[in-house]
Structures are given as C-alpha cells and as structure tokens.
Coordinates of C-alpha atoms and ligand atoms in Angstrom, one line a residue:
M7 CA 3.2 -1.8 -2.6
C8 CA 0.3 -2.8 -4.7
G9 CA -3.5 -2.5 -4.8
I10 CA -5.9 -5.4 -4.8
V11 CA -9.7 -5.8 -5.2
G12 CA -12.2 -8.6 -5.3
I13 CA -15.8 -8.3 -6.3
V14 CA -18.9 -10.5 -6.5
D15 CA -21.8 -8.7 -8.1
A16 CA -24.9 -10.1 -9.9
G17 CA -24.5 -7.3 -12.5
G18 CA -21.1 -8.4 -13.8
V19 CA -17.7 -7.4 -12.4
S20 CA -15.2 -6.4 -15.0
F21 CA -16.3 -2.7 -15.2
P22 CA -16.6 -2.4 -11.4
L23 CA -13.1 -4.0 -11.0
Y24 CA -11.7 -1.6 -13.5
Y25 CA -13.1 1.5 -11.7
A26 CA -12.0 0.1 -8.4
L27 CA -8.4 -0.4 -9.7
Y28 CA -8.6 3.2 -11.1
A29 CA -9.3 4.4 -7.5
L30 CA -6.3 2.3 -6.3
Q31 CA -3.9 3.5 -9.1
H32 CA -1.7 5.4 -6.6
R33 CA -0.8 2.0 -5.0
G34 CA 0.9 0.8 -8.2
Q35 CA 1.6 2.1 -11.7
E36 CA 3.7 -0.6 -13.2
S37 CA 1.1 -3.1 -14.3
A38 CA -2.6 -3.9 -13.9
G39 CA -4.7 -7.1 -14.3
I40 CA -8.2 -8.5 -13.8
S41 CA -9.4 -12.1 -13.6
T42 CA -13.0 -13.1 -13.8
F43 CA -14.9 -16.4 -13.9
E44 CA -17.9 -17.5 -15.8
G45 CA -19.4 -20.9 -16.4
T46 CA -16.4 -23.2 -16.4
T47 CA -13.8 -20.7 -17.6
L48 CA -11.3 -18.3 -15.9
Y49 CA -10.6 -15.2 -17.9
T50 CA -7.6 -12.9 -17.4
H51 CA -6.4 -9.8 -19.0
K52 CA -3.2 -8.1 -17.7
A53 CA -0.3 -6.0 -19.0
Q54 CA 2.3 -3.4 -18.1
G55 CA 1.0 0.1 -17.8
L56 CA -1.6 2.2 -16.0
V57 CA -5.1 0.9 -15.6
A58 CA -6.4 3.2 -18.4
E59 CA -3.6 1.9 -20.7
V60 CA -4.1 -1.8 -20.0
F61 CA -7.9 -1.9 -20.4
N62 CA -10.5 -0.6 -22.9
S63 CA -14.2 -1.3 -23.2
Q64 CA -13.5 -4.3 -25.5
T65 CA -11.0 -6.0 -23.1
L66 CA -13.5 -5.4 -20.3
Q67 CA -16.4 -6.9 -22.3
D68 CA -14.2 -9.9 -22.9
L69 CA -14.0 -10.5 -19.1
P70 CA -17.5 -12.0 -18.4
G71 CA -18.8 -13.2 -15.1
N72 CA -20.1 -12.1 -11.7
A73 CA -17.0 -12.8 -9.7
G74 CA -13.5 -11.5 -10.2
I75 CA -10.3 -10.0 -8.7
G76 CA -7.9 -7.2 -9.8
H77 CA -4.4 -5.9 -9.1
V78 CA -2.2 -2.9 -9.7
R79 CA 1.5 -3.5 -9.2
Y80 CA 4.3 -1.5 -7.7
P81 CA 7.2 -3.8 -7.9
T82 CA 8.8 -4.7 -4.5
T83 CA 9.9 -8.3 -5.2
G84 CA 10.5 -9.8 -8.6
S85 CA 11.8 -7.8 -11.5
K86 CA 9.7 -5.8 -13.9
V87 CA 9.0 -8.6 -16.4
P88 CA 5.7 -9.4 -18.0
E89 CA 5.4 -12.8 -16.3
N90 CA 5.4 -11.1 -12.9
I91 CA 2.2 -9.3 -13.6
Q92 CA -0.7 -10.3 -11.4
P93 CA -3.2 -11.9 -11.0
F94 CA -1.5 -15.3 -11.3
N95 CA -3.5 -18.3 -12.4
F96 CA -3.2 -21.9 -11.3
R97 CA -5.2 -24.9 -12.5
Y98 CA -5.7 -28.0 -10.3
R99 CA -8.0 -31.0 -10.7
G100 CA -10.8 -29.0 -12.3
L101 CA -10.3 -26.0 -10.0
D102 CA -9.3 -22.6 -11.4
L103 CA -7.5 -20.4 -9.0
S104 CA -6.4 -16.9 -9.6
I105 CA -4.6 -14.8 -6.9
A106 CA -3.4 -11.3 -6.4
H107 CA -1.3 -10.1 -3.5
N108 CA -0.2 -6.8 -1.8
G109 CA 2.7 -7.2 0.6
N110 CA 6.0 -8.9 0.8
L111 CA 7.1 -12.2 2.2
V112 CA 10.4 -12.4 4.0
N113 CA 10.9 -16.2 3.9
T114 CA 10.4 -16.6 0.1
A115 CA 13.9 -17.9 -0.5
E116 CA 13.6 -20.8 2.1
L117 CA 10.1 -21.7 0.8
R118 CA 11.1 -21.6 -2.8
E119 CA 14.1 -23.8 -2.1
E120 CA 12.0 -26.3 -0.3
Y121 CA 9.4 -26.4 -3.1
E122 CA 12.0 -26.6 -5.8
R123 CA 13.7 -29.5 -4.0
R124 CA 10.3 -31.3 -4.2
G125 CA 10.2 -30.8 -7.9
Q126 CA 8.0 -27.7 -8.2
I127 CA 8.7 -25.4 -11.1
F128 CA 8.1 -21.7 -10.7
C129 CA 7.2 -19.5 -13.7
T130 CA 7.9 -16.1 -12.0
T131 CA 10.3 -14.6 -9.5
T132 CA 7.6 -13.3 -7.2
D133 CA 6.7 -14.3 -3.6
T134 CA 3.0 -14.4 -4.7
E135 CA 3.6 -17.6 -6.7
I136 CA 4.9 -19.3 -3.5
M137 CA 1.6 -18.4 -1.9
G138 CA -0.3 -19.8 -4.9
S139 CA 1.7 -23.1 -4.6
I140 CA 0.9 -23.4 -0.9
I141 CA -2.8 -22.8 -1.5
A142 CA -2.8 -25.3 -4.4
E143 CA -1.0 -27.9 -2.3
A144 CA -3.6 -27.6 0.4
L145 CA -6.5 -27.7 -2.0
R146 CA -5.1 -30.8 -3.6
T147 CA -5.7 -32.7 -0.3
S148 CA -8.6 -31.0 1.3
K149 CA -10.4 -28.8 -1.2
S150 CA -11.1 -26.4 1.6
M151 CA -9.9 -22.8 1.2
E152 CA -10.0 -22.5 5.0
D153 CA -7.3 -25.2 5.3
A154 CA -5.3 -23.6 2.5
V155 CA -5.3 -20.2 4.2
L156 CA -4.5 -21.8 7.5
L157 CA -1.4 -23.5 5.9
C158 CA -0.5 -20.1 4.3
M159 CA -0.7 -18.3 7.6
R160 CA 1.4 -21.0 9.3
R161 CA 4.1 -21.0 6.6
L162 CA 4.3 -17.5 5.3
R163 CA 6.3 -14.9 7.1
G164 CA 5.8 -11.3 6.1
S165 CA 3.0 -9.1 4.9
Y166 CA 0.1 -10.2 2.7
A167 CA -3.3 -8.9 1.9
T168 CA -4.6 -11.3 -0.7
V169 CA -7.6 -11.8 -2.9
A170 CA -8.2 -15.2 -4.6
L171 CA -10.8 -16.3 -7.1
L172 CA -11.5 -20.0 -6.8
N173 CA -14.0 -20.8 -9.6
D174 CA -16.8 -18.3 -9.0
T175 CA -16.0 -17.6 -5.3
V176 CA -13.9 -14.7 -4.1
Y177 CA -11.7 -15.1 -1.0
A178 CA -9.8 -12.4 0.8
F179 CA -7.4 -12.7 3.7
R180 CA -5.0 -10.6 5.6
D181 CA -1.9 -11.6 7.5
P182 CA -2.3 -12.2 11.2
L183 CA -0.7 -8.9 12.1
G184 CA -2.7 -6.9 9.5
I185 CA 0.3 -5.2 8.1
K186 CA -1.3 -4.3 4.7
P187 CA -4.8 -2.8 4.6
L188 CA -7.9 -4.6 3.3
C189 CA -11.5 -3.6 3.7
I190 CA -15.1 -4.8 2.9
G191 CA -17.8 -2.8 1.1
K192 CA -21.4 -3.6 0.2
L193 CA -22.6 -3.0 -3.4
D194 CA -26.1 -3.0 -4.7
N195 CA -26.0 -6.6 -5.8
G196 CA -22.9 -8.0 -4.0
Y197 CA -19.7 -7.2 -2.1
I198 CA -16.3 -5.8 -2.7
V199 CA -13.0 -6.2 -0.8
A200 CA -10.3 -3.7 -1.6
S201 CA -7.0 -2.3 -0.3
E202 CA -8.6 1.0 0.5
S203 CA -12.1 2.3 1.1
V204 CA -11.7 4.8 -1.9
A205 CA -12.4 1.8 -4.2
I206 CA -15.7 1.2 -2.4
D207 CA -16.6 4.9 -2.7
A208 CA -15.7 4.9 -6.4
L209 CA -18.4 2.2 -7.0
G210 CA -21.0 4.0 -4.8
G211 CA -20.8 1.2 -2.3
T212 CA -21.1 1.3 1.5
F213 CA -18.1 0.7 3.7
V214 CA -18.8 -2.2 6.0
R215 CA -15.5 -2.8 7.9
D216 CA -11.9 -3.7 7.6
V217 CA -10.9 -7.3 7.1
R218 CA -9.5 -8.3 10.5
P219 CA -5.9 -9.4 10.7
G220 CA -5.8 -13.2 10.3
E221 CA -9.3 -13.3 8.9
L222 CA -10.5 -15.1 5.8
V223 CA -13.6 -13.6 4.0
R224 CA -15.5 -15.7 1.5
I225 CA -17.9 -14.0 -1.0
D226 CA -20.2 -15.9 -3.4
E227 CA -23.6 -15.3 -4.9
S228 CA -25.3 -16.1 -1.6
G229 CA -23.4 -13.5 0.3
L230 CA -20.4 -13.0 2.6
T231 CA -19.1 -15.2 5.4
S232 CA -16.0 -14.9 7.5
T233 CA -13.6 -17.3 9.3
Q234 CA -11.0 -16.2 11.8
I235 CA -8.0 -18.3 10.9
A236 CA -5.3 -16.8 13.2
T237 CA -5.1 -14.3 16.0
A238 CA -2.1 -12.5 17.2
N239 CA -1.3 -10.7 20.5
R240 CA -0.8 -7.5 18.6
K241 CA -1.4 -5.8 15.2
A242 CA 1.3 -4.2 13.0
Y243 CA -0.5 -1.8 10.7
C244 CA 2.0 -0.3 8.3
I245 CA 2.8 3.2 9.6
F246 CA 3.9 4.3 6.1
E247 CA 0.4 3.8 4.8
Y248 CA -0.7 6.7 7.1
I249 CA 2.4 8.8 6.3
Y250 CA 2.5 8.5 2.6
F251 CA 1.0 5.6 0.8
A252 CA -2.8 5.6 1.3
R253 CA -5.0 8.2 -0.2
A254 CA -6.0 10.9 2.3
D255 CA -9.7 10.2 1.6
S256 CA -9.3 6.5 2.7
V257 CA -10.6 5.2 6.0
M258 CA -8.0 2.7 7.2
D259 CA -8.5 0.5 10.2
G260 CA -11.1 2.9 11.6
T261 CA -9.3 6.2 10.9
L262 CA -9.6 8.7 8.1
V263 CA -6.1 9.1 6.7
Y264 CA -6.7 12.9 6.1
D265 CA -7.4 13.4 9.8
V266 CA -4.2 11.6 10.8
R267 CA -2.2 13.8 8.5
R268 CA -3.9 17.0 9.6
R269 CA -3.2 16.1 13.3
I270 CA 0.4 15.4 12.4
G271 CA 0.6 18.9 10.8
Q272 CA -0.8 20.5 14.0
K273 CA 1.7 18.6 16.1
L274 CA 4.5 19.6 13.8
Y275 CA 3.8 23.2 14.7
D276 CA 3.5 22.4 18.5
V277 CA 6.8 20.6 18.7
R278 CA 8.6 23.6 17.2
P279 CA 6.6 26.8 16.7
T280 CA 8.1 28.6 13.8
E281 CA 7.5 32.1 12.4
G282 CA 6.8 32.2 8.7
D283 CA 4.8 34.0 6.1
S284 CA 3.3 31.0 4.3
V285 CA 2.7 27.3 4.8
C286 CA 3.4 25.5 1.6
P287 CA 2.7 21.9 1.0
V288 CA 4.7 19.6 -1.3
P289 CA 1.9 18.4 -3.5
D290 CA 0.0 16.1 -3.2
S291 CA 1.1 14.2 -0.2
G292 CA 2.0 17.3 1.9
I293 CA -1.4 19.0 1.6
A294 CA -3.3 17.5 4.5
Y295 CA -0.3 18.0 6.8
A296 CA 0.0 21.6 5.7
A297 CA -3.7 22.2 6.3
G298 CA -3.2 21.1 10.0
Y299 CA 0.0 23.2 10.3
A300 CA -1.7 26.3 8.9
K301 CA -4.7 25.9 11.3
E302 CA -2.5 25.4 14.4
S303 CA 0.0 28.2 13.6
G304 CA -2.4 30.7 12.1
I305 CA 0.2 31.1 9.2
P306 CA -1.7 31.3 5.8
F307 CA -1.8 28.2 3.7
L308 CA -0.4 29.3 0.3
E309 CA 0.6 26.9 -2.5
G310 CA 4.1 27.6 -3.8
L311 CA 4.4 24.4 -5.9
M312 CA 2.1 23.1 -8.6
K313 CA 2.1 19.5 -9.7
N314 CA 1.4 18.5 -13.3
R315 CA -1.0 15.7 -12.7
Y316 CA -0.7 14.3 -16.3
M317 CA 2.9 13.4 -15.9
G318 CA 3.6 9.7 -15.6
R319 CA 6.4 7.9 -13.8
T320 CA 9.6 9.9 -13.6
F321 CA 11.7 7.0 -12.2
I322 CA 11.6 5.0 -15.4
M323 CA 13.6 7.8 -17.3
P324 CA 16.9 6.2 -18.2
T325 CA 19.4 9.0 -17.6
Q326 CA 19.9 11.5 -14.7
Q327 CA 19.5 14.4 -17.2
Q328 CA 16.2 13.1 -18.4
R329 CA 15.0 12.5 -14.8
E330 CA 16.0 16.1 -13.8
R331 CA 14.0 17.5 -16.8
A332 CA 11.1 15.3 -16.0
I333 CA 11.0 16.6 -12.4
R334 CA 10.9 20.2 -13.7
I335 CA 7.9 19.3 -15.8
K336 CA 6.3 17.5 -12.9
L337 CA 6.7 20.3 -10.3
N338 CA 6.9 24.0 -10.9
T339 CA 7.0 27.0 -8.5
V340 CA 4.4 29.7 -8.1
R341 CA 7.0 32.5 -7.9
G342 CA 4.6 35.2 -6.6
N343 CA 3.7 33.0 -3.6
L344 CA 7.3 32.4 -2.6
K345 CA 9.3 35.6 -3.4
D346 CA 10.6 37.4 -0.3
K347 CA 8.7 35.0 2.0
R348 CA 9.7 32.9 5.0
V349 CA 8.3 29.6 3.7
V350 CA 7.3 26.7 6.0
L351 CA 7.5 23.8 3.5
I352 CA 5.6 20.6 4.5
D353 CA 6.3 17.2 3.2
D354 CA 5.3 13.7 4.3
S355 CA 8.7 12.1 4.4
V356 CA 12.3 12.4 3.5
V357 CA 13.7 9.1 2.2
R358 CA 16.8 9.5 0.0
G359 CA 16.7 13.3 0.4
T360 CA 17.0 14.0 -3.3
T361 CA 13.5 15.2 -3.8
S362 CA 13.6 17.5 -0.8
R363 CA 17.0 19.0 -1.8
R364 CA 15.7 19.7 -5.3
I365 CA 12.5 21.3 -4.0
V366 CA 14.3 23.5 -1.4
N367 CA 16.5 24.7 -4.3
M368 CA 13.6 25.5 -6.5
I369 CA 11.9 27.5 -3.7
R370 CA 15.1 29.4 -3.0
D371 CA 15.5 30.1 -6.8
A372 CA 11.9 31.5 -6.8
G373 CA 13.1 34.1 -4.3
A374 CA 12.1 32.8 -0.9
D375 CA 14.1 34.3 2.0
E376 CA 13.9 31.2 4.3
V377 CA 12.8 27.6 3.8
H378 CA 11.8 25.8 7.0
L379 CA 11.2 22.1 6.1
R380 CA 8.7 20.3 8.3
V381 CA 8.4 16.5 7.8
G382 CA 5.3 14.4 8.7
S383 CA 7.4 11.3 9.6
P384 CA 10.3 10.8 11.9
P385 CA 13.7 10.1 10.2
I386 CA 13.5 7.0 8.1
I387 CA 16.6 5.0 9.2
A388 CA 15.9 1.4 8.1
P389 CA 14.7 -0.4 5.0
C390 CA 11.2 -1.9 4.6
Y391 CA 11.1 -5.6 4.0
L392 CA 7.3 -5.7 4.2
G393 CA 6.1 -4.1 1.0
V394 CA 7.2 -0.5 0.8
D395 CA 10.0 0.4 -1.5
V396 CA 12.2 2.1 1.1
P397 CA 15.8 1.5 0.0
T398 CA 18.9 0.1 1.7
R399 CA 20.3 1.8 4.8
T400 CA 23.2 3.4 2.8
E401 CA 20.7 5.2 0.5
L402 CA 18.7 6.6 3.4
I403 CA 19.8 10.2 4.1
A404 CA 18.9 10.0 7.8
N405 CA 20.8 6.8 8.4
G406 CA 23.9 7.7 10.4
R407 CA 23.3 11.4 10.1
D408 CA 21.8 13.7 12.7
V409 CA 19.1 16.2 11.9
E410 CA 21.5 19.1 11.5
A411 CA 23.6 17.1 9.0
V412 CA 20.4 16.2 7.0
R413 CA 19.4 19.9 7.1
K414 CA 22.7 21.0 5.7
S415 CA 22.6 18.3 3.0
I416 CA 19.1 19.4 1.9
G417 CA 19.9 23.1 2.2
A418 CA 16.9 24.1 4.3
T419 CA 17.0 27.0 6.8
S420 CA 15.7 24.7 9.5
L421 CA 14.4 21.1 9.6
T422 CA 12.0 19.4 12.0
Y423 CA 10.7 15.8 11.9
I424 CA 7.6 14.7 13.8
P425 CA 8.7 12.7 16.9
L426 CA 7.6 9.1 16.8
E427 CA 5.4 9.4 19.9
D428 CA 3.5 12.3 18.3
L429 CA 3.0 10.4 15.1
V430 CA 1.7 7.4 17.0
E431 CA -0.7 9.6 19.0
A432 CA -2.0 11.2 15.7
I433 CA -2.7 7.7 14.3
G434 CA -4.4 6.7 17.6
C435 CA -4.1 2.9 17.7
G436 CA -0.9 2.7 19.9
E437 CA 2.7 1.9 18.9
Q438 CA 2.2 -1.8 19.8
N439 CA -0.3 -2.0 16.9
L440 CA 1.9 -0.4 14.3
C441 CA 4.8 -1.6 12.2
T442 CA 7.4 1.0 12.7
G443 CA 10.3 -0.9 11.1
C444 CA 11.5 1.8 8.8
L445 CA 11.6 4.3 11.7
T446 CA 13.0 2.2 14.5
G447 CA 14.8 -0.7 12.8
C448 CA 12.7 -3.1 14.9
Y449 CA 10.3 -5.3 12.8
P450 CA 7.1 -7.2 13.9
V451 CA 8.2 -10.4 12.1
E452 CA 11.5 -12.2 12.2
I453 CA 13.8 -11.0 9.5
N454 CA 17.3 -12.4 9.1
G455 CA 20.0 -10.0 10.4
E456 CA 17.4 -7.5 11.8
K457 CA 15.9 -6.8 15.2
S458 CA 12.4 -8.1 15.7
C459 CA 9.8 -7.1 18.2
H460 CA 8.0 -10.2 19.4
S461 CA 4.6 -11.2 18.0
I462 CA 2.7 -14.3 19.0
V463 CA 0.2 -15.8 16.6
D464 CA -2.4 -18.5 17.5
Y465 CA -4.0 -20.5 14.8
V466 CA -7.4 -22.0 14.8
S467 CA -6.8 -25.6 14.0
G468 CA -9.2 -28.3 13.0
T469 CA -12.7 -26.8 12.6
H470 CA -12.8 -23.1 11.9
Q471 CA -14.9 -20.7 13.8
S472 CA -17.3 -18.8 11.6
D473 CA -18.8 -15.6 13.0
L474 CA -21.9 -15.9 10.8
S475 CA -24.2 -14.6 13.5
T476 CA -22.4 -11.2 13.4
F477 CA -21.6 -11.3 9.7
K478 CA -23.8 -13.2 7.5
A479 CA -25.4 -11.4 4.6
G480 CA -27.5 -12.7 1.8
K481 CA -27.4 -11.3 -1.6
G482 CA -28.6 -7.7 -1.6
R483 CA -28.6 -7.5 2.2
T484 CA -26.3 -5.5 4.4
Ligands
AMP16 P1 13.4 11.2 -1.6 O1 13.7 11.8 -0.2 O2 14.0 11.9 -2.7 O3 13.6 9.7 -1.6 O4 11.8 11.4 -1.9 C1 10.9 11.3 -0.8 C2 9.5 11.7 -1.4 O5 9.1 10.7 -2.3 C3 8.5 11.7 -0.2 O6 8.3 13.0 0.1 C4 7.3 11.0 -0.7 O7 6.4 12.0 -1.2 C5 7.8 10.2 -1.9 N1 8.0 8.8 -1.4 C6 8.3 8.4 -0.2 N2 8.4 7.0 -0.2 C7 8.2 6.6 -1.4 C8 8.1 5.3 -2.0 N3 8.4 4.2 -1.2 N4 7.8 5.2 -3.3 C9 7.6 6.3 -4.0 N5 7.6 7.6 -3.5 C10 7.9 7.7 -2.2

C-alpha cells in the first residue's frame, strides 16, 4: 500500500506536495519522494524514512516548478532498497517522465520476462518500472499519453492508481476496476489528485470527485481534462481500505470512511448483543467502530488503551525481544478503566492474531474480568495480491481455524467477527463492486492458482472520448 499525489498549481508545488504526503503518511512509512518540473528540467528528491525525515525546507526549495508528483511507500513488491524508492524517472527523446504508483501488478513476472527478452534492462525490482517501460514504449511511437495509458490498461493485470509527470503536465489514472482509491480536488490556483481526500483537506482545497475506474485525468496550467480509457462491468474497490487502511476522515468513492466504520460497530452489536461495562477501542483504527458499538449498545465508550503516537515503526526491530518491548512502549493500558470490568474490545481486523493476543493479555493483566473481542472485518482467510500486505495463508490465524479455535488462541472470553453481508451493507456499494479477495479467496482479476470472479473490461480504442463538457475547467475555475 502506498500514497500518491499529483499537483499543478501556479504558486509552486513542492510545499503543497509535501503537506499532501504528510496527510497520506499512514499509507506508507518506508520512503518518500517528490518530482517536479520547471523549464526543461525534472527535479527529484527521494529517500528512505518518514516524510518529515526525508524533506526539509531547503530540499523543498530545491524542487522548483508548478507541476509535480509525490509518493509515500509501503513495500508490497520489491525489496526495501534505495533504488526502489519512487517516483521513478525515465527520459525518452527529450521527454522527461516521472511516475509513482499505488497498487500491485500480478503479471509482473511475465511482462518483465518479455521485456528482458527484447533487451530491456531494469534498474529496480518493482512492478512500477514495468509500467514506466510500457508508457515509454507507447510514447516513443505516438507521443500520446492516452495511447500509453490504453496500452497499460490492456497489458497490466492488477491494481494501480498512478500519477505521472510528463514534462510540466500531471496525469493520473486508475485501473479499470478502481481497486485503489484516487480522487480529485480543486486548489486556489490549480488541481490536485491524491489517494485520499484528506490530502485535499490538508491544502484547504475542495473535493471535486473520485477518479473513475479506467479514467485518465490530465492536468496542466490550462486546467483539467479527462478521458475514459476503459470501462468494466463491475468495480472492485479494495474492502480493506474501508476496514483498516484509509484514514477515517477520508471520503472514498462517495462514502465517509468514519461512517462506514461506525455502521460496522453498530452492526457488530446487533449480530451478537453482549453485556459489558465498557466499550474499549484498540487505538487508532478501532475508535470509529467502538463509537458505533457504544451508541447501539448503550454501553459506555471508555478507553482502556493509550497509544504513544510518537513511536515509529515497530516491525523493523530486528529481534523478537526488541519488538515486544517496542509494543509495550507503543501501547499501554489505562488500568483504572479496565480493572474488574467486562470489557468489549473493538478492533478493525485480526490478521496473524499476534497483536490481538498481546492486547487481550495486557487487558487481563490490568485486571479486567472478561474480554469480549469484536472485529470489524470477517475472518481474513486469504492473502492479498493487489497491494495490501496481508501475509500467506499459513500465517493467517483464521485460515483453517473456526472462530472458537481463533478465540482460544487469542485468549478472549468471546469473539465475534462482522459477517460479510453486514460489512458490505455498511459500505453501501454492493459486493459486486468490492474486492473481497482476502475475505473470500475469490479475486476480481486472474491470479495464477487462485479463484477469480469474472470481470469484463472494454477499452476505448482509436480516438478517445473526452467528457470535457462535464469536466473542463480553466485555471482558477471549478
Ligand atoms: P495481527 O493480527 O497481529 O497481524 O495484527 C492485526 C492488526 O494490525 C490489525 O488490528 C490492524 O490494526 C493492523 N493491520 C492489519 N493489516 C495490516 C497491514 N496490512 N499492515 C499493517 N498493519 C495492519
């Protein structure tokens, strides 16, 4: 999972890109990068670390220009090496291309082999470089980004929300099923496209709409235009964005994520009304769910866990002992809110089960009488190949275990997951428009050795339809 942003703004873009990436930091903490273009030069600064560690005011001043893109990385493909940090730059016949991608391709190996057979040399191990090669190949013959994105959509299998900077023009496109989110905002003197609407809010911009699945958006100094490159018979919005990944204050494909989570919390009570003395969220992701559960049940919302928000990434600690210690620093109990209580503990998901087990133990150690775990997703039984770091089947605690076996393993007094139909109802767009691969083992794109639910994609070939009448905007106009 990663965060992407593209901005064209007459007042310069490096600082706005920086603040937008800051708002998207939850989508990736491994590395960050920005590319901008001015005159005839493409400028890039990227490094490992958090946004605030990678950039300072000098590095931002050294990124001039009114058009640019940015990326925060959470590694799903390609190892954690500096050459895999995005954006990636390509130079062809006087054209400078920089691209940044959120998602995961599932036919990278085939494409890579084909391109290597033709003599192409790759500098990284990421799927994004393949996308760059396909775009560059199309640009070599046609110079039209529409043709390049059409070729991408025909050839790439998987999820991709992509921003590209071609000289001083920003392009953004979303795979035909819309698996990864991408939205458009209006700024005072330009436009922004970003993974989540919180990046638009951070810049004081106005949310315009989501980029449609299969759509290519072009932004330059004269405004924003759009071309529908492909259309599919369904959508496949990533269900895990709603469950865990997106910020609760983001509006995603028409729905405020906080509302979805609150509705799930309400439904969690309705499917199994439980007596308790307090509703306690696992911070931060469980908070909206717990608000809904507390409202529906009438049981008081009472925080029994506090998160240290200044703590970095625990998973990079090299030893188990160090990781255990890091978790204790990251999360602590509020003993007075837990002692002698029947606690209804709410979390968004259980993946490996190690976090839940540890938290249930901490709450029991703090003196709770009972710990009833309520989970905002159904059991996660299958890996994600489309951009979320959900591990292999053998690592998933719910794979091959029934709910009672998971409960025992975690040590909770009782355990209830939200049923899939309730989750889908809480999101509101219908199961046929969601990717539920990690919950059902059935994926919206073909993946070797896995079950796939059929999706049909039509491509606009030859001339491309431009819906300028509904979506043309000059500089400074909405
Ligand atoms: P565990 O069951 O130990 O694997 O941890 C699950 C918890 O980690 C969930 O409650 C989420 O808050 C969080 N989580 C879930 N999925 C991911 C993911 N792909 N990457 C990082 N954290 C995650």
